[in-house]
Short mmCIF file of C-alpha atoms and ligand atoms in Angstrom, two decimals:
data_model
loop_
_atom_site.label_atom_id
_atom_site.label_comp_id
_atom_site.label_asym_id
_atom_site.label_seq_id
_atom_site.Cartn_x
_atom_site.Cartn_y
_atom_site.Cartn_z
CA MET A 1 96.46 129.32 115.93
CA LYS A 2 93.24 127.29 115.73
CA LYS A 3 92.89 124.70 118.34
CA THR A 4 92.86 121.41 116.57
CA GLY A 5 93.04 119.05 119.83
CA LEU A 6 96.20 117.50 118.21
CA SER A 7 99.21 117.33 120.74
CA VAL A 8 101.77 116.74 117.90
CA GLU A 9 103.37 119.82 116.61
CA GLU A 10 100.70 122.02 115.09
CA MET A 11 101.79 123.30 111.56
CA ASN A 12 100.42 125.43 109.02
CA GLU A 13 99.82 123.80 105.60
CA ALA A 14 103.06 125.03 103.94
CA GLN A 15 105.10 123.32 106.78
CA MET A 16 103.10 120.14 106.66
CA GLN A 17 103.72 120.18 102.75
CA SER A 18 107.45 120.80 103.29
CA ALA A 19 107.46 118.00 106.10
CA LEU A 20 105.82 115.51 103.47
CA GLY A 21 108.65 116.27 101.05
CA PRO A 22 108.38 116.61 97.24
CA GLU A 23 108.18 113.25 96.20
CA PHE A 24 105.16 112.33 98.52
CA VAL A 25 102.57 110.25 96.70
CA TRP A 26 98.95 111.03 96.96
CA GLY A 27 96.39 108.43 96.45
CA VAL A 28 92.92 107.19 96.90
CA ALA A 29 91.90 103.57 97.59
CA THR A 30 89.35 101.22 97.18
CA SER A 31 88.60 97.21 97.05
CA ALA A 32 86.87 94.83 94.44
CA TYR A 33 84.04 93.63 96.33
CA GLN A 34 83.36 96.85 97.52
CA ILE A 35 82.95 98.85 94.25
CA GLU A 36 82.87 96.29 91.32
CA GLY A 37 79.47 94.84 91.30
CA ALA A 38 78.96 92.60 88.44
CA ALA A 39 79.16 89.68 90.88
CA SER A 40 77.63 87.19 88.28
CA GLU A 41 78.81 88.50 84.89
CA ASP A 42 81.75 87.46 82.89
CA GLY A 43 82.38 84.19 84.62
CA ARG A 44 83.45 85.78 87.90
CA GLY A 45 83.30 82.92 90.55
CA GLU A 46 81.51 83.47 94.14
CA SER A 47 83.14 84.61 96.78
CA ILE A 48 82.62 84.12 100.54
CA TRP A 49 81.30 87.75 100.68
CA ASP A 50 78.54 86.89 98.12
CA VAL A 51 77.58 83.92 100.12
CA PHE A 52 77.87 85.62 103.55
CA SER A 53 75.73 88.36 102.45
CA ARG A 54 73.09 86.26 101.43
CA GLN A 55 72.65 84.85 105.03
CA SER A 56 69.86 86.67 106.78
CA GLY A 57 71.20 89.08 109.65
CA LYS A 58 74.68 89.13 108.68
CA VAL A 59 74.84 92.56 106.36
CA LEU A 60 72.51 95.50 107.29
CA ASN A 61 69.52 95.71 105.26
CA GLY A 62 70.45 92.48 103.26
CA ASP A 63 73.02 94.61 101.32
CA SER A 64 75.63 92.79 99.28
CA GLY A 65 78.20 93.52 96.53
CA GLN A 66 75.96 92.27 93.91
CA THR A 67 75.79 95.69 92.15
CA ALA A 68 77.97 98.10 94.53
CA CYS A 69 79.23 101.14 92.49
CA ASN A 70 79.03 99.18 89.30
CA HIS A 71 82.60 100.09 88.69
CA TYR A 72 83.21 97.17 86.48
CA HIS A 73 81.32 98.82 84.06
CA LEU A 74 81.99 102.34 85.08
CA TRP A 75 85.68 101.93 85.39
CA LYS A 76 86.55 104.49 82.48
CA GLU A 77 84.38 107.34 84.23
CA ASP A 78 85.92 106.20 87.79
CA LEU A 79 89.43 106.53 86.47
CA ASP A 80 88.71 110.12 84.98
CA LEU A 81 87.21 110.76 88.40
CA ILE A 82 90.30 109.84 90.15
CA LYS A 83 92.39 111.75 87.52
CA GLY A 84 90.19 114.76 88.22
CA LEU A 85 91.31 114.66 91.95
CA GLY A 86 94.86 115.31 90.86
CA VAL A 87 96.28 112.48 92.71
CA ASP A 88 99.40 110.37 91.67
CA ALA A 89 98.04 107.10 92.66
CA TYR A 90 95.09 104.50 92.66
CA ARG A 91 95.24 101.74 95.34
CA PHE A 92 92.78 98.82 94.00
CA SER A 93 92.23 95.24 94.77
CA PHE A 94 92.03 92.46 92.36
CA ALA A 95 88.98 89.71 93.01
CA TRP A 96 90.55 86.58 93.22
CA PRO A 97 87.35 84.94 92.13
CA ARG A 98 87.21 87.13 88.98
CA VAL A 99 90.46 85.95 87.83
CA GLN A 100 90.46 82.37 88.89
CA PRO A 101 86.54 81.56 89.70
CA GLN A 102 87.50 78.29 91.90
CA GLY A 103 90.57 79.80 93.48
CA ARG A 104 92.58 77.22 91.78
CA GLY A 105 92.95 75.76 88.17
CA ALA A 106 91.38 77.39 85.50
CA LEU A 107 91.80 81.14 84.87
CA ASN A 108 89.00 83.42 83.64
CA PRO A 109 90.22 85.47 80.47
CA LYS A 110 87.54 88.08 80.74
CA GLY A 111 88.28 88.56 84.25
CA LEU A 112 91.80 89.11 83.66
CA ASP A 113 90.91 91.38 80.71
CA PHE A 114 89.03 93.53 83.13
CA TYR A 115 92.28 94.44 85.14
CA GLU A 116 94.25 94.60 81.98
CA ARG A 117 92.05 97.42 80.92
CA LEU A 118 91.76 98.97 84.16
CA ILE A 119 95.81 99.03 84.66
CA ASP A 120 96.44 100.37 81.24
CA GLY A 121 93.47 102.85 81.81
CA MET A 122 95.32 104.05 84.99
CA LEU A 123 98.84 104.18 83.00
CA GLU A 124 97.15 106.22 80.18
CA ARG A 125 95.98 108.72 82.50
CA GLY A 126 99.37 108.87 84.45
CA LEU A 127 98.17 107.35 87.52
CA GLN A 128 100.44 104.94 89.69
CA PRO A 129 98.55 101.31 89.68
CA HIS A 130 99.12 99.96 93.58
CA GLY A 131 97.31 96.69 93.56
CA THR A 132 96.42 94.32 96.26
CA LEU A 133 95.97 90.82 95.78
CA TYR A 134 93.58 89.89 98.43
CA HIS A 135 91.01 92.34 100.20
CA TRP A 136 88.66 89.37 101.81
CA ASP A 137 87.18 88.20 98.66
CA LEU A 138 88.07 84.47 99.01
CA PRO A 139 86.64 82.26 96.32
CA GLN A 140 83.77 80.41 97.69
CA HIS A 141 85.10 77.12 96.44
CA LEU A 142 88.24 77.31 98.54
CA GLN A 143 86.18 78.21 101.52
CA GLU A 144 84.00 74.86 101.14
CA GLU A 145 87.29 73.08 101.01
CA GLY A 146 88.37 74.60 104.54
CA GLY A 147 89.45 78.08 103.58
CA TRP A 148 92.20 79.72 105.32
CA GLY A 149 91.98 77.19 107.85
CA LEU A 150 93.94 74.92 105.61
CA ARG A 151 97.60 75.15 104.50
CA THR A 152 96.79 74.43 100.84
CA THR A 153 94.88 77.81 100.73
CA ALA A 154 98.10 79.43 101.02
CA GLU A 155 99.45 77.34 98.45
CA HIS A 156 96.81 78.09 95.99
CA PHE A 157 97.20 81.85 96.76
CA ALA A 158 100.85 81.96 95.98
CA ASN A 159 99.88 80.12 92.50
CA TYR A 160 97.22 83.18 92.03
CA ALA A 161 99.84 85.89 93.01
CA GLU A 162 102.32 84.27 90.45
CA VAL A 163 99.58 84.53 87.83
CA ILE A 164 98.87 88.24 88.63
CA GLY A 165 102.36 89.17 89.10
CA ARG A 166 103.49 87.70 85.70
CA LYS A 167 100.61 88.86 83.84
CA PHE A 168 100.68 92.55 85.43
CA GLY A 169 103.89 92.87 87.71
CA ASP A 170 105.89 95.20 85.13
CA ARG A 171 102.95 97.63 85.12
CA LEU A 172 102.21 97.82 88.56
CA THR A 173 103.98 100.63 91.10
CA SER A 174 103.49 98.22 94.07
CA LEU A 175 101.67 94.96 94.86
CA ALA A 176 100.52 94.15 98.23
CA THR A 177 99.54 90.45 99.29
CA HIS A 178 97.18 91.03 101.87
CA ASN A 179 94.78 93.77 103.19
CA GLU A 180 94.42 93.81 107.13
CA PRO A 181 94.87 89.96 107.76
CA TRP A 182 93.76 90.71 111.39
CA CYS A 183 90.27 91.46 109.98
CA THR A 184 90.33 88.07 108.09
CA ALA A 185 91.39 86.24 110.98
CA VAL A 186 89.46 87.78 113.81
CA LEU A 187 86.40 89.44 112.36
CA GLY A 188 86.09 86.37 109.91
CA ASN A 189 86.74 83.58 111.96
CA LEU A 190 86.71 84.69 115.79
CA THR A 191 83.84 87.33 116.30
CA GLY A 192 82.18 86.10 112.97
CA LYS A 193 81.17 89.71 112.04
CA PHE A 194 82.73 89.00 108.57
CA ALA A 195 82.75 86.13 106.09
CA PRO A 196 83.07 83.66 106.42
CA GLY A 197 81.53 84.28 109.87
CA TYR A 198 82.92 81.56 112.17
CA ARG A 199 83.61 81.85 116.01
CA ASP A 200 86.62 79.78 116.85
CA PRO A 201 89.58 81.23 118.52
CA GLN A 202 91.91 78.34 117.37
CA LEU A 203 90.98 78.68 114.00
CA ALA A 204 91.34 82.34 113.92
CA ALA A 205 94.92 81.77 115.13
CA GLN A 206 95.63 79.26 112.38
CA VAL A 207 94.03 81.28 109.65
CA SER A 208 96.05 84.38 110.68
CA HIS A 209 99.42 82.07 110.42
CA HIS A 210 97.97 80.74 107.05
CA LEU A 211 97.45 84.52 105.82
CA LEU A 212 100.93 85.18 107.01
CA LEU A 213 102.55 82.08 105.55
CA SER A 214 100.67 82.72 102.16
CA HIS A 215 101.88 86.26 102.10
CA GLY A 216 105.61 85.06 102.35
CA LEU A 217 105.21 82.11 99.80
CA ALA A 218 103.50 84.69 97.30
CA VAL A 219 106.31 87.09 97.48
CA LYS A 220 108.81 84.31 97.16
CA ALA A 221 107.09 82.69 94.32
CA MET A 222 106.62 86.10 92.53
CA ARG A 223 110.27 87.04 92.83
CA ALA A 224 111.41 83.65 91.75
CA ALA A 225 109.15 84.06 88.36
CA GLY A 226 111.24 87.18 87.93
CA VAL A 227 108.19 89.69 88.64
CA ARG A 228 109.52 93.18 89.19
CA THR A 229 107.49 95.40 91.26
CA GLN A 230 107.73 96.62 94.82
CA PHE A 231 106.24 93.87 97.28
CA GLY A 232 104.44 94.51 100.51
CA ILE A 233 101.56 93.77 102.91
CA VAL A 234 98.82 96.09 104.11
CA LEU A 235 98.28 95.82 107.95
CA ASN A 236 95.50 97.70 110.04
CA GLN A 237 97.23 99.14 112.93
CA SER A 238 96.41 101.39 115.93
CA SER A 239 98.05 103.00 118.83
CA VAL A 240 96.76 101.59 122.03
CA SER A 241 95.96 103.55 125.27
CA ALA A 242 95.35 102.23 128.68
CA ALA A 243 92.21 103.61 130.15
CA THR A 244 93.92 104.24 133.48
CA ASP A 245 97.29 103.64 135.02
CA SER A 246 96.17 100.80 136.72
CA ALA A 247 98.40 97.43 136.18
CA HIS A 248 95.11 95.68 134.81
CA ASP A 249 94.62 98.42 132.30
CA ARG A 250 98.36 98.41 131.26
CA ALA A 251 98.37 94.91 130.78
CA LYS A 252 95.50 94.88 128.96
CA ALA A 253 96.75 97.63 126.58
CA GLN A 254 99.91 95.36 126.20
CA THR A 255 97.94 92.56 125.09
CA GLU A 256 95.97 94.60 122.73
CA TYR A 257 99.09 95.99 121.08
CA CYS A 258 100.53 92.41 120.88
CA SER A 259 97.45 90.83 119.08
CA PHE A 260 96.66 93.72 116.97
CA VAL A 261 100.01 95.18 115.85
CA ARG A 262 102.80 92.68 116.85
CA TRP A 263 100.93 89.63 115.79
CA PHE A 264 101.63 90.42 112.34
CA MET A 265 104.67 92.86 112.50
CA ASP A 266 106.73 90.39 114.48
CA PRO A 267 106.44 87.44 112.18
CA ILE A 268 107.12 89.66 109.23
CA PHE A 269 110.09 91.59 110.28
CA ARG A 270 111.51 89.34 113.05
CA GLY A 271 110.33 85.75 112.14
CA VAL A 272 108.66 85.11 115.45
CA TYR A 273 105.32 85.30 117.06
CA PRO A 274 104.87 87.62 120.11
CA GLN A 275 104.48 86.00 123.40
CA ASP A 276 101.99 87.51 125.78
CA PRO A 277 100.14 86.00 129.14
CA GLY A 278 96.76 87.47 127.45
CA ILE A 279 97.17 85.53 124.28
CA ALA A 280 95.61 82.10 124.62
CA HIS A 281 95.67 80.74 121.17
CA TYR A 282 98.87 79.84 118.97
CA PRO A 283 98.69 78.37 115.66
CA ASP A 284 100.40 74.91 114.64
CA ILE A 285 103.64 76.05 112.93
CA ARG A 286 105.68 73.80 110.52
CA ALA A 287 109.44 73.94 110.31
CA GLY A 288 110.57 76.62 107.90
CA ASP A 289 107.25 78.72 108.02
CA MET A 290 108.61 81.64 109.94
CA GLU A 291 111.56 81.96 107.64
CA VAL A 292 109.16 82.21 104.65
CA ILE A 293 107.12 84.69 106.56
CA HIS A 294 109.98 86.86 107.33
CA THR A 295 110.92 87.17 103.60
CA PRO A 296 112.28 90.87 103.13
CA ILE A 297 109.70 93.14 101.63
CA ASP A 298 109.85 96.48 99.96
CA PHE A 299 107.07 98.43 101.53
CA LEU A 300 104.85 98.34 104.36
CA GLY A 301 101.05 99.59 103.96
CA ILE A 302 99.48 100.73 107.22
CA ASN A 303 95.72 101.45 107.54
CA TYR A 304 94.88 103.74 110.52
CA TYR A 305 91.25 104.78 111.56
CA THR A 306 91.27 105.05 115.37
CA ARG A 307 92.95 103.95 118.46
CA ILE A 308 92.53 101.12 120.56
CA TRP A 309 91.32 102.03 124.16
CA ALA A 310 92.13 99.31 126.74
CA SER A 311 89.97 99.05 129.88
CA ALA A 312 90.03 96.12 132.02
CA SER A 313 87.51 97.08 134.51
CA GLN A 314 83.57 96.23 134.24
CA PRO A 315 81.96 98.46 133.38
CA GLU A 316 84.83 99.48 131.04
CA VAL A 317 86.02 103.10 131.22
CA PRO A 318 85.11 104.65 127.85
CA PRO A 319 87.47 106.54 125.68
CA PRO A 320 87.38 110.48 126.21
CA LYS A 321 86.54 110.99 122.33
CA VAL A 322 87.87 114.65 123.03
CA LEU A 323 87.60 115.11 118.95
CA GLY A 324 84.46 113.25 118.68
CA GLU A 325 83.88 110.17 116.79
CA SER A 326 82.93 109.19 113.15
CA ASP A 327 79.59 107.67 111.86
CA MET A 328 81.21 104.09 112.58
CA GLY A 329 81.40 105.12 116.43
CA TRP A 330 85.27 105.07 116.09
CA GLU A 331 87.17 107.82 118.06
CA ILE A 332 88.72 110.59 116.07
CA TYR A 333 92.38 110.41 117.37
CA PRO A 334 94.86 111.59 114.79
CA ASP A 335 97.66 111.62 117.59
CA GLY A 336 97.30 107.82 117.59
CA LEU A 337 98.86 107.63 113.86
CA PHE A 338 101.79 109.75 114.86
CA GLU A 339 102.39 107.69 118.11
CA LEU A 340 101.93 104.31 116.19
CA LEU A 341 104.41 105.21 113.45
CA LYS A 342 107.09 106.31 115.95
CA ASP A 343 106.53 103.20 117.92
CA VAL A 344 106.73 100.83 115.03
CA ASN A 345 109.60 102.77 113.33
CA ARG A 346 111.68 102.56 116.70
CA ASP A 347 110.70 98.86 117.12
CA TYR A 348 111.29 97.31 113.80
CA LYS A 349 113.56 97.91 110.75
CA LEU A 350 110.98 99.07 108.27
CA PRO A 351 111.02 99.37 104.58
CA PRO A 352 109.31 102.52 103.28
CA VAL A 353 105.81 103.22 104.71
CA PHE A 354 102.57 104.01 102.84
CA ILE A 355 99.51 105.21 104.63
CA THR A 356 97.40 102.88 102.47
CA GLU A 357 94.11 103.63 104.16
CA ASN A 358 92.86 106.47 106.48
CA GLY A 359 89.30 108.02 106.29
CA MET A 360 86.19 108.88 108.14
CA ALA A 361 82.57 107.88 107.66
CA CYS A 362 80.19 110.70 108.05
CA VAL A 363 76.49 111.16 107.78
CA ASP A 364 76.68 112.96 104.46
CA VAL A 365 73.70 114.62 102.92
CA LEU A 366 73.46 115.47 99.32
CA ARG A 367 71.61 118.85 98.88
CA ASP A 368 71.48 121.01 95.70
CA GLY A 369 74.14 118.89 94.26
CA LYS A 370 76.58 119.23 96.91
CA VAL A 371 77.70 117.52 100.15
CA GLU A 372 79.20 119.87 102.67
CA ASP A 373 81.46 117.12 104.55
CA GLN A 374 83.52 119.56 106.69
CA ALA A 375 84.01 116.92 109.51
CA ARG A 376 85.69 114.75 106.98
CA ILE A 377 88.15 117.56 105.69
CA GLU A 378 89.08 118.30 109.41
CA TYR A 379 89.75 114.48 109.99
CA LEU A 380 91.89 114.43 106.88
CA ARG A 381 94.03 117.68 107.74
CA MET A 382 94.42 116.29 111.38
CA HIS A 383 95.78 113.11 110.10
CA LEU A 384 98.06 114.58 107.46
CA GLN A 385 99.52 116.75 110.12
CA SER A 386 100.61 113.34 112.07
CA VAL A 387 101.90 111.95 108.90
CA ALA A 388 103.95 115.09 108.55
CA ASN A 389 104.94 115.04 112.12
CA ALA A 390 106.12 111.29 111.86
CA ARG A 391 107.97 112.22 108.60
CA GLN A 392 109.76 115.07 110.79
CA ALA A 393 110.40 112.27 113.44
CA GLY A 394 112.38 110.15 111.13
CA VAL A 395 109.74 107.65 109.73
CA ASP A 396 110.13 107.03 106.08
CA ILE A 397 106.60 107.60 104.93
CA ARG A 398 106.44 107.73 101.12
CA GLY A 399 102.59 108.32 100.37
CA TYR A 400 98.83 108.52 101.58
CA PHE A 401 95.92 107.00 100.14
CA TYR A 402 92.74 108.40 101.46
CA TRP A 403 89.85 105.72 101.98
CA SER A 404 87.75 105.90 100.12
CA LEU A 405 87.69 107.36 96.53
CA MET A 406 83.85 106.87 96.75
CA ASP A 407 81.18 105.57 98.96
CA ASN A 408 80.83 101.93 98.49
CA PHE A 409 79.58 98.53 100.14
CA GLU A 410 80.96 98.69 103.81
CA TRP A 411 81.01 95.07 104.76
CA GLU A 412 78.68 94.47 107.50
CA SER A 413 77.23 98.03 107.34
CA GLY A 414 76.09 97.43 103.87
CA TYR A 415 75.65 100.81 102.25
CA ALA A 416 74.74 102.60 105.36
CA LYS A 417 78.25 104.12 105.89
CA ARG A 418 79.93 106.58 103.74
CA PHE A 419 83.59 106.95 103.47
CA GLY A 420 83.98 108.46 100.14
CA LEU A 421 85.40 111.48 98.97
CA VAL A 422 82.89 111.19 96.05
CA HIS A 423 79.20 110.70 96.94
CA VAL A 424 77.53 107.87 95.00
CA ASP A 425 73.73 107.77 94.52
CA TYR A 426 73.10 103.76 94.41
CA SER A 427 69.93 104.21 92.57
CA THR A 428 71.41 106.22 89.67
CA GLN A 429 74.96 105.51 90.17
CA LYS A 430 75.53 109.21 90.11
CA ARG A 431 78.82 110.25 91.32
CA THR A 432 79.12 113.81 93.15
CA LEU A 433 82.28 115.18 94.33
CA LYS A 434 81.96 116.09 98.07
CA ARG A 435 83.44 119.26 99.59
CA SER A 436 86.27 117.01 100.89
CA ALA A 437 87.12 116.05 97.33
CA HIS A 438 87.51 119.62 96.07
CA TRP A 439 89.53 120.25 99.41
CA TYR A 440 91.86 117.24 98.83
CA ARG A 441 92.25 118.13 94.96
CA GLU A 442 93.15 121.68 96.10
CA MET A 443 95.72 120.77 98.88
CA ILE A 444 97.39 118.18 96.30
CA GLY A 445 97.66 121.04 93.88
CA ARG A 446 99.28 123.41 96.21
CA HIS A 447 101.65 120.68 97.21
CA LYS A 448 102.76 120.15 93.72
CA GLY A 449 103.02 123.93 93.34
CA GLU A 450 105.03 124.10 96.29
CA VAL A 451 107.22 121.08 94.78
CA SER A 452 107.56 122.84 91.42
CA MET A 453 108.66 126.12 92.84
CA GLY A 454 110.92 124.44 95.32
CA HIS A 455 112.45 122.85 92.44
CA LYS A 456 112.58 126.31 90.57
CA ASN A 457 114.46 127.65 93.66
CA ALA A 458 116.81 124.67 94.18
C1 FCB B 501 89.29 98.94 106.27
C2 FCB B 501 89.07 98.05 105.01
C3 FCB B 501 88.30 98.64 103.92
C4 FCB B 501 87.17 99.87 104.54
C5 FCB B 501 87.78 100.49 105.56
C6 FCB B 501 86.76 101.29 106.29
O1 FCB B 501 89.24 97.93 107.53
O2 FCB B 501 90.29 97.55 104.76
O3 FCB B 501 87.86 98.00 103.06
O4 FCB B 501 86.09 98.85 104.96
O5 FCB B 501 88.13 99.97 106.84
#
């Protein structure tokens, strides 16, 4: 058998397919700011990423989402492309400033119409729509009032959620409140790498609390309004490895796991923040907040890209990168997905889980109309093995969404990093299926073949 470097049980594809089970949902994922473009059209308000991208030195090459993949206009072709991949589901996000330009008050009918067309377009093509309410594009107007540092932003978010829920809830297969609140809190307010670009640890802690609070408020508001879909949240998570067995490295690993994974999981599934001597900043919490955050949810979305490597020494011990790294410099470590899933399944009473993002940035070259991205195929294959192994170990994983459908605006890296199954030429907006897209389609086709054969035999 081919050596994959995986320490989880190696399976052939048929074994993997059967471990995933006949109902397994295959999908691809994107987010609004990264693909839509049309940033100044049809009444869309500004988001914090429009403003951040304009500040010099914040985004590589001065790129922005102004045009992106022009999906706002090319949505039909893009839905056809998705359908052509043979997937069951599409994960997309609503741009809050397109729906409600100021983040509160007046709605933008043209923005709502866009999502109406998009969702109906999915349904017409037999694709399940999986929406996300917030993938980092806060209306700039709310930022100017104080953004996620303010409690009122959580209340505005719940109102916006109710608008979307009432209008589209019955057509959505699922609706996640937030995508990766860790990124908003930490990258946006502690390291300043992401919009709005602050470096304030206490603010970051408070923002994380308001994001969690807004999640709970939104789910409660939508349920109270009678919205019927599956409610959840999408968290970025990693397994954590201590660089050595030293007490310092182990303590650091524990702190990392606490601030990355448990910081969001404990409030949502246990109603408390985790305590760790390495965590210095805790938010101001009001009576009743933790109950709101602890509101039951119908699914958990997990995004996994790499592991966290914890080294307390100076200089740090680097990760081994046995399987190499992606173009982001992220270690390829598929075992981490298996380890993580087993750990969270042991530590929490989980609802059904979806892998809502997983993918690899590669240095893709379009030559003679082809992109030979074998490394991405290997990445995908190894991570799917981890998912299959986790299912066999009893984790209730219902589906997998590759990040991303197509190359897009990769935040502070601009257009320099390519995650897509589909290559985008930004000067012509031409989409080209990479080798990985063909592989994904064929693998899904075999899964469905196996599934229907399984049914016949049953
Ligand atoms: C995740 C984000 C997504 C994309 C991938 C590479 O953290 O949710 O928008 O940038 O990383």
